[in-house]
Amino acid sequence: LGILGLEWPTRRRNRMNGRVLARDGKGFTVGVEQSFGNCPKYIQARSHQPVSRIASPALQGEGLDPRWLSLVSRSDTLFIASQHADPLRGGVDVSHRGGPPGFLRLGADGRLWLPDYAGNRLFNTLGNLLQDPRCGLLFIDFDNGDLLHLHAAAELFWPGSQPSIP
């Protein structure tokens, strides 16, 4: 189980990774295997603003319509979930990625280019993606509360080896 706690006004974030040890009708017990704070550098400070909205059904499909492309291109925040290829040796992880609006690039071929910034030197996400490229990406439209969840396969490029980024 990977959990990310983020306090927007202070830009504080903490990650916890562990395994569910027990569960019942009231909740579950987690054995914590990793717990650590992360640098707040790329977190955009926000105040909590409840959004009044009517729940709408989830839409599924392949490709992104213009509304979602717009959300991705103006996002300053995304969340990435990854997993180790061997669940007995490693677990799952969820992390925040951020930057100024436009830090993500959308290629004409449909690829999303996400820069990797120096972080805590634990390499949880990067290490997982080296072992298993499958990942989940979550974008939040902070204006209206909409969520965009993408399933993706990561491809890692090392400095000097990547094709030109759009």
PDB file of C-alpha atoms in Angstrom:
ATOM      1  CA  LEU A   1       0.000   0.000   0.000  1.00  0.00           C
ATOM      2  CA  GLY A   2       1.402   3.392  -0.950  1.00  0.00           C
ATOM      3  CA  ILE A   3       0.041   6.528   0.689  1.00  0.00           C
ATOM      4  CA  LEU A   4       0.975  10.151   0.117  1.00  0.00           C
ATOM      5  CA  GLY A   5      -0.027  12.804   2.613  1.00  0.00           C
ATOM      6  CA  LEU A   6       0.159  16.355   1.335  1.00  0.00           C
ATOM      7  CA  GLU A   7      -0.594  19.536   3.244  1.00  0.00           C
ATOM      8  CA  TRP A   8      -1.056  22.139   0.522  1.00  0.00           C
ATOM      9  CA  PRO A   9      -0.774  25.394   2.536  1.00  0.00           C
ATOM     10  CA  THR A  10       2.593  24.426   4.059  1.00  0.00           C
ATOM     11  CA  ARG A  11       3.743  22.319   1.075  1.00  0.00           C
ATOM     12  CA  ARG A  12       4.586  19.470   3.449  1.00  0.00           C
ATOM     13  CA  ARG A  13       4.427  15.929   2.105  1.00  0.00           C
ATOM     14  CA  ASN A  14       5.033  12.546   3.661  1.00  0.00           C
ATOM     15  CA  ARG A  15       5.086   9.157   2.018  1.00  0.00           C
ATOM     16  CA  MET A  16       4.311   5.805   3.573  1.00  0.00           C
ATOM     17  CA  ASN A  17       4.715   2.411   1.975  1.00  0.00           C
ATOM     18  CA  GLY A  18       3.714  -0.816   3.641  1.00  0.00           C
ATOM     19  CA  ARG A  19       1.593  -3.936   3.558  1.00  0.00           C
ATOM     20  CA  VAL A  20      -1.948  -4.521   4.742  1.00  0.00           C
ATOM     21  CA  LEU A  21      -1.620  -6.913   7.683  1.00  0.00           C
ATOM     22  CA  ALA A  22      -5.266  -7.245   8.677  1.00  0.00           C
ATOM     23  CA  ARG A  23      -8.647  -5.870   7.713  1.00  0.00           C
ATOM     24  CA  ASP A  24     -12.210  -5.989   8.928  1.00  0.00           C
ATOM     25  CA  GLY A  25     -15.464  -4.142   8.305  1.00  0.00           C
ATOM     26  CA  LYS A  26     -14.159  -1.046  10.106  1.00  0.00           C
ATOM     27  CA  GLY A  27     -10.753  -0.597   8.506  1.00  0.00           C
ATOM     28  CA  PHE A  28      -7.354  -2.168   8.147  1.00  0.00           C
ATOM     29  CA  THR A  29      -3.954  -2.395   9.808  1.00  0.00           C
ATOM     30  CA  VAL A  30      -0.822  -1.487   7.873  1.00  0.00           C
ATOM     31  CA  GLY A  31       2.691  -2.660   8.608  1.00  0.00           C
ATOM     32  CA  VAL A  32       4.798   0.372   7.694  1.00  0.00           C
ATOM     33  CA  GLU A  33       7.927  -0.536   5.739  1.00  0.00           C
ATOM     34  CA  GLN A  34       8.978   2.972   4.713  1.00  0.00           C
ATOM     35  CA  SER A  35       7.937   6.386   5.949  1.00  0.00           C
ATOM     36  CA  PHE A  36       9.649   9.622   5.049  1.00  0.00           C
ATOM     37  CA  GLY A  37       9.128  13.269   4.278  1.00  0.00           C
ATOM     38  CA  ASN A  38       9.979  14.849   0.948  1.00  0.00           C
ATOM     39  CA  CYS A  39      11.294  18.222  -0.104  1.00  0.00           C
ATOM     40  CA  PRO A  40       8.496  20.755  -0.718  1.00  0.00           C
ATOM     41  CA  LYS A  41      10.350  22.498  -3.560  1.00  0.00           C
ATOM     42  CA  TYR A  42       7.987  21.652  -6.448  1.00  0.00           C
ATOM     43  CA  ILE A  43       4.723  21.690  -4.493  1.00  0.00           C
ATOM     44  CA  GLN A  44       2.443  24.606  -5.323  1.00  0.00           C
ATOM     45  CA  ALA A  45       1.018  26.130  -2.132  1.00  0.00           C
ATOM     46  CA  ARG A  46      -2.778  26.048  -2.196  1.00  0.00           C
ATOM     47  CA  SER A  47      -5.558  26.724   0.242  1.00  0.00           C
ATOM     48  CA  HIS A  48      -8.387  24.230   0.424  1.00  0.00           C
ATOM     49  CA  GLN A  49     -11.350  25.464  -1.562  1.00  0.00           C
ATOM     50  CA  PRO A  50     -14.316  23.080  -1.524  1.00  0.00           C
ATOM     51  CA  VAL A  51     -15.887  22.743  -4.951  1.00  0.00           C
ATOM     52  CA  SER A  52     -19.638  22.313  -5.184  1.00  0.00           C
ATOM     53  CA  ARG A  53     -20.364  19.830  -7.908  1.00  0.00           C
ATOM     54  CA  ILE A  54     -22.656  17.068  -8.963  1.00  0.00           C
ATOM     55  CA  ALA A  55     -20.967  13.703  -9.168  1.00  0.00           C
ATOM     56  CA  SER A  56     -20.739  12.487 -12.723  1.00  0.00           C
ATOM     57  CA  PRO A  57     -20.037   8.978 -13.956  1.00  0.00           C
ATOM     58  CA  ALA A  58     -16.471   8.059 -14.782  1.00  0.00           C
ATOM     59  CA  LEU A  59     -15.628   8.142 -18.457  1.00  0.00           C
ATOM     60  CA  GLN A  60     -13.292   5.576 -19.956  1.00  0.00           C
ATOM     61  CA  GLY A  61     -11.526   5.483 -23.254  1.00  0.00           C
ATOM     62  CA  GLU A  62      -8.279   5.588 -25.120  1.00  0.00           C
ATOM     63  CA  GLY A  63      -6.603   8.805 -26.097  1.00  0.00           C
ATOM     64  CA  LEU A  64      -7.305  12.212 -24.661  1.00  0.00           C
ATOM     65  CA  ASP A  65      -9.989  14.618 -25.739  1.00  0.00           C
ATOM     66  CA  PRO A  66      -9.178  18.356 -25.965  1.00  0.00           C
ATOM     67  CA  ARG A  67     -10.489  19.057 -22.453  1.00  0.00           C
ATOM     68  CA  TRP A  68      -8.074  16.575 -20.901  1.00  0.00           C
ATOM     69  CA  LEU A  69      -5.201  17.682 -23.128  1.00  0.00           C
ATOM     70  CA  SER A  70      -5.795  21.210 -21.852  1.00  0.00           C
ATOM     71  CA  LEU A  71      -5.715  20.018 -18.225  1.00  0.00           C
ATOM     72  CA  VAL A  72      -2.428  18.178 -18.735  1.00  0.00           C
ATOM     73  CA  SER A  73      -0.793  21.092 -20.553  1.00  0.00           C
ATOM     74  CA  ARG A  74      -1.668  23.626 -17.832  1.00  0.00           C
ATOM     75  CA  SER A  75      -1.036  21.341 -14.835  1.00  0.00           C
ATOM     76  CA  ASP A  76       1.513  22.251 -12.216  1.00  0.00           C
ATOM     77  CA  THR A  77       0.924  19.022 -10.290  1.00  0.00           C
ATOM     78  CA  LEU A  78       0.557  15.323 -10.971  1.00  0.00           C
ATOM     79  CA  PHE A  79       0.739  12.183  -8.898  1.00  0.00           C
ATOM     80  CA  ILE A  80       2.456   9.021 -10.082  1.00  0.00           C
ATOM     81  CA  ALA A  81       1.905   5.504  -8.726  1.00  0.00           C
ATOM     82  CA  SER A  82       4.419   2.766  -9.449  1.00  0.00           C
ATOM     83  CA  GLN A  83       5.258  -0.737  -8.317  1.00  0.00           C
ATOM     84  CA  HIS A  84       8.289  -2.965  -8.112  1.00  0.00           C
ATOM     85  CA  ALA A  85       8.253  -5.895 -10.540  1.00  0.00           C
ATOM     86  CA  ASP A  86       8.688  -8.386  -7.682  1.00  0.00           C
ATOM     87  CA  PRO A  87       6.077  -7.776  -4.956  1.00  0.00           C
ATOM     88  CA  LEU A  88       8.070  -9.881  -2.473  1.00  0.00           C
ATOM     89  CA  ARG A  89      11.199  -7.713  -2.855  1.00  0.00           C
ATOM     90  CA  GLY A  90       9.581  -4.336  -3.321  1.00  0.00           C
ATOM     91  CA  GLY A  91       6.235  -2.708  -3.002  1.00  0.00           C
ATOM     92  CA  VAL A  92       4.163   0.098  -4.390  1.00  0.00           C
ATOM     93  CA  ASP A  93       4.757   3.809  -4.177  1.00  0.00           C
ATOM     94  CA  VAL A  94       2.900   7.037  -4.885  1.00  0.00           C
ATOM     95  CA  SER A  95       4.640  10.341  -5.365  1.00  0.00           C
ATOM     96  CA  HIS A  96       3.997  13.977  -6.217  1.00  0.00           C
ATOM     97  CA  ARG A  97       5.581  15.626  -9.239  1.00  0.00           C
ATOM     98  CA  GLY A  98       5.280  19.343  -9.797  1.00  0.00           C
ATOM     99  CA  GLY A  99       6.645  22.405 -11.485  1.00  0.00           C
ATOM    100  CA  PRO A 100       5.456  25.555 -13.159  1.00  0.00           C
ATOM    101  CA  PRO A 101       2.467  25.203 -15.504  1.00  0.00           C
ATOM    102  CA  GLY A 102       3.842  23.707 -18.691  1.00  0.00           C
ATOM    103  CA  PHE A 103       6.549  21.617 -16.990  1.00  0.00           C
ATOM    104  CA  LEU A 104       4.912  18.630 -18.670  1.00  0.00           C
ATOM    105  CA  ARG A 105       5.221  18.384 -22.423  1.00  0.00           C
ATOM    106  CA  LEU A 106       2.805  16.666 -24.765  1.00  0.00           C
ATOM    107  CA  GLY A 107       4.426  15.290 -27.903  1.00  0.00           C
ATOM    108  CA  ALA A 108       2.667  15.099 -31.261  1.00  0.00           C
ATOM    109  CA  ASP A 109       2.897  11.314 -30.956  1.00  0.00           C
ATOM    110  CA  GLY A 110       0.809  11.364 -27.759  1.00  0.00           C
ATOM    111  CA  ARG A 111       3.734  10.901 -25.381  1.00  0.00           C
ATOM    112  CA  LEU A 112       3.814  12.828 -22.147  1.00  0.00           C
ATOM    113  CA  TRP A 113       7.282  14.078 -21.238  1.00  0.00           C
ATOM    114  CA  LEU A 114       7.878  14.375 -17.502  1.00  0.00           C
ATOM    115  CA  PRO A 115      11.216  15.723 -16.269  1.00  0.00           C
ATOM    116  CA  ASP A 116      12.811  14.075 -13.267  1.00  0.00           C
ATOM    117  CA  TYR A 117      14.204  16.413 -10.645  1.00  0.00           C
ATOM    118  CA  ALA A 118      16.798  15.529  -8.050  1.00  0.00           C
ATOM    119  CA  GLY A 119      14.869  14.411  -4.996  1.00  0.00           C
ATOM    120  CA  ASN A 120      15.448  12.506  -1.796  1.00  0.00           C
ATOM    121  CA  ARG A 121      17.940  10.057  -3.350  1.00  0.00           C
ATOM    122  CA  LEU A 122      15.792   7.083  -2.381  1.00  0.00           C
ATOM    123  CA  PHE A 123      14.729   6.532  -6.010  1.00  0.00           C
ATOM    124  CA  ASN A 124      11.464   4.802  -5.100  1.00  0.00           C
ATOM    125  CA  THR A 125       9.594   5.867  -8.228  1.00  0.00           C
ATOM    126  CA  LEU A 126      12.564   5.738 -10.577  1.00  0.00           C
ATOM    127  CA  GLY A 127      13.667   2.359  -9.220  1.00  0.00           C
ATOM    128  CA  ASN A 128      10.182   0.937  -9.611  1.00  0.00           C
ATOM    129  CA  LEU A 129       9.868   2.234 -13.185  1.00  0.00           C
ATOM    130  CA  LEU A 130      13.215   0.655 -14.077  1.00  0.00           C
ATOM    131  CA  GLN A 131      11.809  -2.694 -12.920  1.00  0.00           C
ATOM    132  CA  ASP A 132       8.221  -2.307 -14.141  1.00  0.00           C
ATOM    133  CA  PRO A 133       7.268   0.517 -16.523  1.00  0.00           C
ATOM    134  CA  ARG A 134       3.554   0.376 -15.712  1.00  0.00           C
ATOM    135  CA  CYS A 135       2.345   3.384 -13.781  1.00  0.00           C
ATOM    136  CA  GLY A 136      -0.729   5.401 -12.974  1.00  0.00           C
ATOM    137  CA  LEU A 137      -0.903   9.170 -13.353  1.00  0.00           C
ATOM    138  CA  LEU A 138      -3.437  11.392 -11.616  1.00  0.00           C
ATOM    139  CA  PHE A 139      -4.135  14.985 -12.622  1.00  0.00           C
ATOM    140  CA  ILE A 140      -6.449  17.244 -10.615  1.00  0.00           C
ATOM    141  CA  ASP A 141      -8.307  20.215 -12.035  1.00  0.00           C
ATOM    142  CA  PHE A 142      -8.167  22.422  -8.949  1.00  0.00           C
ATOM    143  CA  ASP A 143     -10.734  24.807 -10.450  1.00  0.00           C
ATOM    144  CA  ASN A 144     -13.607  22.323 -10.674  1.00  0.00           C
ATOM    145  CA  GLY A 145     -12.473  19.146  -8.895  1.00  0.00           C
ATOM    146  CA  ASP A 146     -12.291  16.964 -12.013  1.00  0.00           C
ATOM    147  CA  LEU A 147      -9.785  14.121 -11.941  1.00  0.00           C
ATOM    148  CA  LEU A 148      -7.929  12.558 -14.848  1.00  0.00           C
ATOM    149  CA  HIS A 149      -6.449   9.124 -14.178  1.00  0.00           C
ATOM    150  CA  LEU A 150      -4.192   7.630 -16.837  1.00  0.00           C
ATOM    151  CA  HIS A 151      -2.626   4.204 -17.115  1.00  0.00           C
ATOM    152  CA  ALA A 152       0.764   4.496 -18.781  1.00  0.00           C
ATOM    153  CA  ALA A 153       4.019   2.736 -19.552  1.00  0.00           C
ATOM    154  CA  ALA A 154       7.086   4.769 -18.657  1.00  0.00           C
ATOM    155  CA  GLU A 155      10.154   4.945 -20.833  1.00  0.00           C
ATOM    156  CA  LEU A 156      13.225   6.375 -19.137  1.00  0.00           C
ATOM    157  CA  PHE A 157      15.802   8.476 -20.946  1.00  0.00           C
ATOM    158  CA  TRP A 158      19.121   9.329 -19.358  1.00  0.00           C
ATOM    159  CA  PRO A 159      20.802  12.711 -19.867  1.00  0.00           C
ATOM    160  CA  GLY A 160      22.237  12.918 -23.364  1.00  0.00           C
ATOM    161  CA  SER A 161      20.298   9.902 -24.627  1.00  0.00           C
ATOM    162  CA  GLN A 162      16.800  11.269 -24.983  1.00  0.00           C
ATOM    163  CA  PRO A 163      15.237  12.306 -28.263  1.00  0.00           C
ATOM    164  CA  SER A 164      14.411  15.977 -28.571  1.00  0.00           C
ATOM    165  CA  ILE A 165      11.612  16.971 -26.230  1.00  0.00           C
ATOM    166  CA  PRO A 166       8.848  19.035 -27.831  1.00  0.00           C
TER     167      PRO A 166
END
